[in-house]
Structures are given as structure tokens and as C-alpha cells.
Coordinates of C-alpha atoms in Angstrom, one line a residue:
M167 CA 61.3 -4.2 -20.7
K168 CA 63.2 -2.8 -17.6
Q169 CA 61.8 -3.6 -14.4
Q170 CA 61.5 -1.5 -11.5
F171 CA 63.9 -2.3 -8.3
V172 CA 65.5 -0.6 -5.3
V173 CA 69.0 -0.5 -4.0
M174 CA 69.5 -1.0 -0.3
A175 CA 73.0 0.5 0.0
K176 CA 75.1 -0.3 3.2
P177 CA 77.8 2.6 2.8
V178 CA 79.6 1.4 5.7
G179 CA 78.5 -2.3 5.7
S180 CA 77.7 -3.7 9.0
R181 CA 79.5 -1.2 11.3
C182 CA 77.4 0.3 13.8
N183 CA 77.5 2.6 16.7
M184 CA 75.2 0.5 18.6
R185 CA 74.8 -3.2 19.6
C186 CA 71.4 -4.5 19.6
D187 CA 71.2 -8.0 21.0
Y188 CA 69.1 -9.2 18.0
C189 CA 70.9 -7.8 15.2
Y190 CA 71.2 -10.1 12.1
Y191 CA 73.9 -7.9 10.4
L192 CA 76.9 -7.2 12.6
D193 CA 78.7 -10.4 11.5
K194 CA 78.2 -9.6 7.7
G195 CA 81.8 -8.1 7.5
Q196 CA 83.2 -11.5 7.2
F197 CA 81.8 -11.4 3.5
S198 CA 83.7 -8.1 2.5
E199 CA 86.9 -8.4 0.6
H200 CA 88.2 -5.9 2.6
E201 CA 90.1 -7.2 5.9
R202 CA 88.3 -4.2 7.7
Q203 CA 85.0 -2.6 6.5
T204 CA 85.5 0.9 5.4
R205 CA 83.4 3.4 3.9
M206 CA 82.1 2.9 0.3
S207 CA 84.5 4.7 -2.1
Y208 CA 83.2 7.4 -4.2
E209 CA 84.1 5.3 -7.1
I210 CA 81.8 2.6 -6.2
L211 CA 79.1 5.1 -5.0
E212 CA 79.2 6.6 -8.3
N213 CA 79.2 3.6 -10.4
L214 CA 76.2 2.6 -8.0
I215 CA 74.2 5.8 -8.7
R216 CA 74.7 5.8 -12.3
G217 CA 74.0 2.1 -12.8
T218 CA 70.6 2.3 -11.0
I219 CA 69.5 5.0 -12.8
E220 CA 70.5 3.6 -16.0
A221 CA 68.8 0.2 -15.4
S222 CA 65.8 1.7 -13.9
P223 CA 62.7 2.4 -16.2
G224 CA 61.9 5.6 -14.4
P225 CA 60.5 8.1 -13.8
V226 CA 61.2 7.3 -10.1
V227 CA 64.5 6.0 -8.9
S228 CA 64.8 4.6 -5.4
F229 CA 67.6 4.3 -3.0
V230 CA 67.5 3.2 0.7
W231 CA 70.4 4.0 2.8
H232 CA 71.0 1.1 5.4
G233 CA 73.5 -0.4 7.6
G234 CA 74.8 -1.3 10.0
E235 CA 74.4 2.4 10.7
P236 CA 74.6 4.7 7.6
T237 CA 75.2 7.8 9.4
L238 CA 78.6 6.5 10.2
A239 CA 79.5 7.3 6.5
G240 CA 79.4 11.0 7.4
L241 CA 77.2 14.1 5.7
D242 CA 79.8 14.7 3.3
F243 CA 79.1 11.2 1.8
Y244 CA 75.6 12.0 1.5
K245 CA 76.3 15.4 -0.2
K246 CA 78.1 13.6 -2.6
V247 CA 75.1 11.1 -3.0
V248 CA 72.8 14.1 -4.1
E249 CA 75.6 15.5 -6.2
L250 CA 75.7 12.3 -8.2
E251 CA 72.0 11.8 -8.5
R252 CA 71.5 15.2 -10.0
K253 CA 74.4 14.5 -12.4
Y254 CA 72.9 11.3 -13.7
L255 CA 68.9 11.6 -13.3
P256 CA 67.4 12.4 -16.8
S257 CA 65.2 15.4 -17.1
G258 CA 61.8 14.8 -15.7
W259 CA 62.8 12.1 -13.4
S260 CA 62.9 12.2 -9.8
V261 CA 64.8 10.2 -7.0
W262 CA 63.7 8.9 -3.8
N263 CA 66.1 8.6 -0.9
N264 CA 65.2 7.0 2.4
L265 CA 67.6 6.8 5.3
Q266 CA 67.0 4.0 7.9
T267 CA 69.0 4.8 11.1
N268 CA 69.0 3.9 14.6
G269 CA 69.0 7.8 15.4
Y270 CA 71.8 7.7 17.9
A271 CA 74.1 10.2 16.1
L272 CA 71.3 12.7 14.5
N273 CA 72.1 16.2 15.4
D274 CA 70.7 19.9 13.7
L275 CA 73.1 19.4 10.8
W276 CA 71.9 16.2 10.0
C277 CA 68.4 17.1 10.1
R278 CA 68.9 20.2 8.3
F279 CA 70.5 18.2 5.5
L280 CA 67.8 15.5 5.4
K281 CA 65.0 18.2 5.3
D282 CA 66.7 20.4 2.8
N283 CA 67.4 17.4 0.4
R284 CA 63.9 15.6 1.1
F285 CA 65.2 12.4 2.3
D286 CA 62.7 10.1 3.8
V287 CA 63.8 8.8 7.5
G288 CA 63.0 5.4 9.2
I289 CA 64.1 5.3 12.9
S290 CA 64.4 2.3 14.9
F291 CA 62.5 2.5 18.2
D292 CA 61.1 -0.3 20.2
G293 CA 58.3 1.7 22.0
A294 CA 58.2 1.8 25.8
E295 CA 61.5 2.5 27.5
S296 CA 61.8 -0.8 29.4
I297 CA 61.1 -2.8 26.1
H298 CA 63.5 -0.5 24.1
D299 CA 66.2 -0.7 26.2
A300 CA 66.0 -4.5 26.8
N301 CA 67.7 -5.0 23.5
R302 CA 68.9 -1.7 22.0
H303 CA 72.2 -0.7 23.6
D304 CA 74.9 1.7 22.9
L305 CA 78.5 0.6 22.7
K306 CA 78.9 0.7 26.6
G307 CA 75.8 -1.8 27.3
A308 CA 73.6 1.4 28.3
G309 CA 70.1 1.9 27.1
T310 CA 69.6 4.1 24.1
Y311 CA 65.8 4.9 24.5
A312 CA 66.3 8.6 25.5
R313 CA 68.7 9.6 22.9
V314 CA 66.3 8.0 20.2
V315 CA 63.5 10.0 21.5
R316 CA 65.2 13.2 21.2
S317 CA 66.1 12.3 17.7
I318 CA 62.6 11.7 16.9
Q319 CA 61.6 15.0 18.6
R320 CA 64.5 16.7 16.6
L321 CA 63.7 15.3 13.3
R322 CA 60.0 16.7 13.6
S323 CA 61.2 20.0 14.7
F324 CA 62.6 20.1 11.6
G325 CA 59.4 19.1 9.6
I326 CA 60.5 15.8 9.1
E327 CA 57.8 12.9 10.0
P328 CA 59.8 9.8 10.5
D329 CA 58.7 6.3 10.0
I330 CA 58.9 4.1 13.0
L331 CA 60.7 0.9 12.8
C332 CA 59.8 -1.2 15.9
T333 CA 60.9 -4.9 16.1
V334 CA 58.7 -7.6 17.8
N335 CA 60.6 -9.2 20.0
S336 CA 60.1 -11.4 23.2
A337 CA 60.3 -8.2 25.4
S338 CA 57.5 -6.4 23.3
C339 CA 55.4 -9.3 23.1
R340 CA 54.7 -9.1 26.8
D341 CA 53.0 -5.7 26.6
P342 CA 51.9 -4.9 22.9
L343 CA 49.8 -2.0 24.1
A344 CA 52.8 -0.5 25.8
V345 CA 54.8 -0.7 22.8
Y346 CA 52.3 0.9 20.3
R347 CA 51.2 3.5 22.7
A348 CA 54.9 4.6 23.2
I349 CA 54.9 5.0 19.3
K350 CA 51.6 6.9 19.4
K351 CA 53.4 9.2 21.9
T352 CA 56.0 10.2 19.4
G353 CA 53.4 12.0 17.2
C354 CA 54.8 9.9 14.4
G355 CA 52.2 8.9 11.6
W356 CA 53.6 5.5 10.4
C357 CA 55.1 2.6 11.9
Q358 CA 56.3 -0.8 10.9
F359 CA 56.5 -3.7 12.9
I360 CA 59.4 -6.2 12.3
P361 CA 59.3 -9.5 13.8
I362 CA 62.7 -10.8 15.4
I363 CA 63.4 -14.4 14.5
V364 CA 66.8 -15.7 15.0
R365 CA 67.4 -19.4 14.6
T366 CA 70.2 -21.1 16.5
E367 CA 71.8 -24.7 17.0
D368 CA 69.2 -25.2 19.9
G369 CA 66.4 -23.7 18.5
F370 CA 66.0 -19.9 18.7
S371 CA 67.3 -16.9 20.3
A372 CA 66.1 -15.5 23.7
E373 CA 64.7 -12.4 21.7
S374 CA 62.8 -14.3 19.1
I375 CA 59.1 -14.3 19.1
T376 CA 56.8 -17.4 18.7
P377 CA 54.2 -17.5 16.2
E378 CA 51.5 -17.4 18.8
G379 CA 52.9 -14.3 20.5
Y380 CA 53.5 -12.6 17.3
G381 CA 49.7 -13.2 16.6
Q382 CA 48.6 -12.0 19.9
F383 CA 50.8 -8.8 19.5
L384 CA 49.4 -7.8 16.3
I385 CA 45.6 -8.5 17.3
A386 CA 46.1 -6.5 20.4
V387 CA 47.6 -3.5 18.3
F388 CA 45.0 -3.8 15.5
D389 CA 42.1 -3.7 18.1
E390 CA 43.7 -0.5 19.7
W391 CA 44.4 1.1 16.3
V392 CA 41.0 0.2 14.5
H393 CA 39.0 1.8 17.6
N394 CA 41.0 4.7 18.3
D395 CA 43.7 5.6 15.7
L396 CA 41.9 5.4 12.2
G397 CA 42.9 8.4 10.1
R398 CA 45.7 9.2 12.8
I399 CA 48.5 6.7 12.3
D400 CA 49.3 4.2 9.7
V401 CA 50.5 0.6 10.5
Q402 CA 52.2 -0.8 7.6
L403 CA 50.7 -4.4 7.7
F404 CA 47.2 -3.2 8.2
A405 CA 47.5 -1.0 5.3
E406 CA 48.8 -3.7 3.1
M407 CA 45.7 -6.0 4.2
A408 CA 43.5 -2.9 3.0
R409 CA 45.2 -2.5 -0.3
I410 CA 44.9 -6.2 -0.9
L411 CA 41.1 -6.2 0.2
A412 CA 40.8 -3.4 -2.1
G413 CA 42.2 -5.3 -5.1
G414 CA 45.7 -4.0 -5.2
Q415 CA 48.9 -5.9 -4.8
A416 CA 51.2 -6.1 -1.7
S417 CA 54.1 -3.6 -1.8
L418 CA 56.0 -5.5 0.7
C419 CA 58.5 -8.1 -0.4
W420 CA 57.4 -10.7 2.1
M421 CA 53.8 -10.3 1.4
S422 CA 54.4 -10.3 -2.4
E423 CA 54.0 -13.4 -4.8
T424 CA 57.6 -13.3 -5.6
C425 CA 60.6 -11.0 -4.3
G426 CA 64.1 -10.4 -5.4
R427 CA 63.6 -6.6 -6.7
A428 CA 65.5 -5.3 -3.7
L429 CA 69.4 -5.6 -4.1
I430 CA 71.7 -5.3 -1.5
A431 CA 75.1 -2.7 -2.3
E432 CA 77.7 -3.2 0.3
E433 CA 80.6 -1.3 1.2
D434 CA 83.0 -3.2 -1.1
G435 CA 80.9 -2.9 -4.2
A436 CA 79.5 -6.4 -3.8
I437 CA 75.7 -6.8 -4.8
Y438 CA 73.7 -9.3 -3.1
S439 CA 70.3 -10.9 -3.5
C440 CA 68.7 -9.8 -0.3
D441 CA 69.3 -8.1 3.1
H442 CA 68.6 -11.3 4.7
F443 CA 70.8 -13.3 2.3
V444 CA 74.2 -11.7 2.4
D445 CA 76.6 -14.5 2.0
D446 CA 78.9 -16.1 -0.8
E447 CA 75.9 -18.3 -2.3
H448 CA 74.0 -14.9 -3.0
R449 CA 76.6 -12.7 -4.2
L450 CA 75.6 -11.4 -7.7
G451 CA 78.7 -9.9 -8.7
R452 CA 80.7 -6.5 -7.8
L453 CA 80.8 -3.0 -8.9
P454 CA 82.4 -1.7 -10.8
A455 CA 83.4 -4.8 -12.7
D456 CA 79.9 -6.4 -13.4
S457 CA 76.7 -4.4 -14.4
L458 CA 74.0 -3.6 -12.1
E459 CA 71.3 -4.1 -14.6
E460 CA 72.5 -7.5 -15.7
M461 CA 72.9 -8.6 -11.9
A462 CA 69.3 -7.6 -11.2
S463 CA 67.8 -9.6 -14.2
S464 CA 70.2 -12.5 -14.1
D465 CA 68.8 -15.8 -14.1
F466 CA 70.3 -16.6 -10.5
Q467 CA 68.2 -13.6 -9.2
T468 CA 65.0 -14.3 -11.3
A469 CA 64.9 -18.0 -10.0
F470 CA 65.8 -16.5 -6.2
G471 CA 62.7 -14.2 -6.3
N472 CA 60.5 -16.8 -7.9
S473 CA 61.4 -19.4 -5.4
K474 CA 59.1 -17.7 -3.0
K475 CA 56.0 -19.0 -4.8
D476 CA 57.7 -21.9 -6.6
T477 CA 58.6 -23.6 -3.1
L478 CA 55.2 -22.9 -1.4
T479 CA 53.9 -26.2 0.6
P480 CA 50.4 -27.5 -0.7
E481 CA 49.0 -26.1 2.8
C482 CA 50.3 -22.5 1.7
R483 CA 48.8 -22.9 -1.6
N484 CA 45.4 -23.8 -0.3
C485 CA 45.3 -21.4 2.4
R486 CA 42.5 -18.6 2.0
F487 CA 45.1 -16.1 3.5
L488 CA 47.7 -16.8 0.9
R489 CA 46.7 -13.5 -0.8
F490 CA 47.8 -11.6 2.3
C491 CA 51.0 -13.2 3.5
G492 CA 52.3 -14.5 0.0
G493 CA 53.8 -17.5 1.9
G494 CA 55.9 -15.2 3.9
C495 CA 59.8 -14.3 3.7
L496 CA 62.1 -16.8 2.5
K497 CA 64.4 -16.2 5.5
D498 CA 61.8 -17.5 7.8
R499 CA 60.8 -20.8 6.1
F500 CA 62.1 -23.6 8.0
D501 CA 61.9 -27.1 6.3
G502 CA 59.4 -25.7 3.9
H503 CA 56.9 -24.3 6.6
Y504 CA 56.5 -20.3 7.2
Y505 CA 57.3 -20.1 10.7
L506 CA 55.1 -17.2 11.6
C507 CA 52.1 -19.0 9.7
E508 CA 50.1 -19.6 12.7
G509 CA 50.4 -16.1 14.2
L510 CA 49.6 -14.4 11.2
R511 CA 46.7 -16.8 10.4
M512 CA 45.4 -15.5 13.9
L513 CA 45.8 -11.9 12.8
F514 CA 44.1 -12.5 9.3
A515 CA 41.1 -14.3 10.6
H516 CA 40.5 -11.5 13.3
A517 CA 41.3 -8.5 11.3
E518 CA 39.7 -9.2 7.7
P519 CA 36.0 -8.9 8.6
I520 CA 36.7 -6.0 10.7
L521 CA 38.8 -4.1 8.1
S522 CA 36.2 -5.0 5.3
K523 CA 33.6 -3.6 7.4
V524 CA 36.1 -0.5 7.9
M525 CA 36.6 -0.1 4.0
E526 CA 32.9 -0.5 3.2
M527 CA 31.8 2.4 5.4
S528 CA 34.8 4.5 4.0
R529 CA 33.4 3.9 0.5
A530 CA 30.2 5.0 1.8
G531 CA 31.8 8.5 2.8
K532 CA 32.1 8.0 6.5
T533 CA 34.9 9.9 8.2
P534 CA 37.4 7.9 10.4
S535 CA 35.8 9.4 13.6
M536 CA 32.2 8.2 12.3
I537 CA 33.8 4.8 11.4
M538 CA 35.1 4.2 14.9
K539 CA 32.0 5.0 16.6
N540 CA 30.1 2.5 14.4
L541 CA 32.4 -0.4 14.9
P542 CA 31.4 -3.0 17.8
D543 CA 33.7 -3.1 20.7

């Protein structure tokens, strides 16, 4: 049977119109067969879209347009995307497009196109101005907070409710509530917190978080959210915890038992195992010479995805919180140990009983406002 997967396409590779201090992708151009990264050709694009649709079990086919900065490909590129999707999509099927952008270049033309073609949009925003601008710079080194806020407002004025993609770095850990409240102030209803972990020869980068700092950040945000914002804003990690508590399976790869179902398509047509494993070892093949379906189901990719559970330490296997974290992301396992383990265990121990009570009251028919009133301080 065909298995569902997502293609995360990098139409301009690692090229970007910003320079964020913690970016893990800017140097990935070294693996391109092109001496200088360019825009994905229409030949490769058509092969990618056709191959993804043919390999998908349907009836929904997913594409994430990522980078670098995907808007650098230009509007005409995405008009071609829509044209090709319509050309190859079987009757009764639908496509889900998600553009993940830094928001720097969004204007009315972009917003109208994204709205008319039903693109979901994720926008990178690190919360309070001083925290955002500490790491997210333009090409001249200036902060980008004001410009990104305007882009969020512009998207919402066109009826697009963007998802907020917020990193948790050493600056944000110093004031978790300032970060979270700045996100709330945008009016957006969904946010995701992405931990910054960059290992260096001497340890970790200055922007990287500590496990304890991450745990403290998440607990502070959870307490603010659960007492004030139920039903108003969804926080991805807390929503995933609720899904698992309800008997479901995590939808996030790093929380799942296995991974490997989110392939990377680079601008030169190369296909890689994962966004965090774009290197020679994890190159599965190249379009159009190789079959996308065969690469997605290859022994190498299957083993890569299964290694998430196969390489768990005895401590992880016996941990009562394994159902929540799934052993964490492979990129953050060092010497077999999941780097964020202690911080996430802090959160899970704190949040699980509270979230269980919230869900119990919800099943009993209580509204979010009633639940918040009945939670102890």
C-alpha cells in the first residue's frame, strides 16, 4: 500500500533575504550540484508535483514550500505550481499547500495570490521586539520585527490567518511571557515553538537553549495559556499532548514513534531524508532521474525513519513520558541521549495532570471560559 508523505520543497535552496543568527540551513548550498544555487527549474517542479501525486494514496496531497526563503522564487513560480497541481490532481482529490516564510517580502500581490489559491501560511516571528531583533536581521544587520508585524497584519487583512513559527532561543528563554504575549497580540490563533540547538566544537552556540531553560519556558507559557487562552489560541505542543492523552497518535515527526515521511526536495532536484539531514549521506536520489515513490519507500529511508525508535536508550524506553516525546528528534540526540529530555520531562510532569483535568471538564460539556474559572491558580 502507498503511504502518506509530505514533500518539503526548497525552490531556491538555502538562499534567503534575511540573516538569522541561528539559521541551520544557509550553508546547505554546498551540497547542490549547481555552483551557485538558482531557482528550481519548471522541469524539476513538474516532475516533483506529478511524482508526489502519483506516489500519494490520496485523497489529499501535501506540499510545504520552504527555504531558505521560498518567496524568492517569485509569484510566477507559484502560479506554475498551482497550474501543475490542477493538471495532475485526480478528480475528487485536493491539494494542501503551505508556504513557510519569514514574511520579509510579502505585499498585497502575494497576499491576494495566497488567499485566492487557498495557501496556508506559516510566518517566522520570535515575539517581543527586542527578542525577535536579537537574532532575526536583514542583509544589512538591522532588525526585522516591524516589517514582519506588518506582514502578519497584511495577511490577516486578506483573510489569511497565519501560523506563528517562533523559535525558543537563549534570548527568548529570558522572558517567556513577553514572547507569548507578543504572539497573542498579533491576533493569530496558532503558534509553534521551535527549540534552537546548534552544536559546535566547543559545546553549543550562544543562541542555543539549555534543556532546563526550555522546560522553564514551556511551563511559563503553558500556565499563561491554560489559565487565560483556552479556546482562543492553540499551541502546537500542548495540542499534541491533548491528542495523545485522548488516545490518538502524535502528528509531529519528532513526537512520533518513527519519522522519515517528510522528504526534502532541493532546487537542483536532489531528494533528502529530512530537513535536518541535508547532506551527502542522506541524499536519496535526484529528480527527474529517480522515482520519488521509490525514494520515499527505499530501504535506506525506511531504516532512517525506524532508527528513531530502534536507537532509543533503555532510559527512554522505560520513561513514562515516552508516549509524548517519542524519543525526540534524531538531530538532537547526542551520544544516544535526547538533549531536551530533562526540559520536556519538566513540562510533561507539570502539564499532564492539568491538561487531563481540562479534557475531563471539556468532555463534561464545560466551555473554555468555564474550564479556566475552575482551574486552580
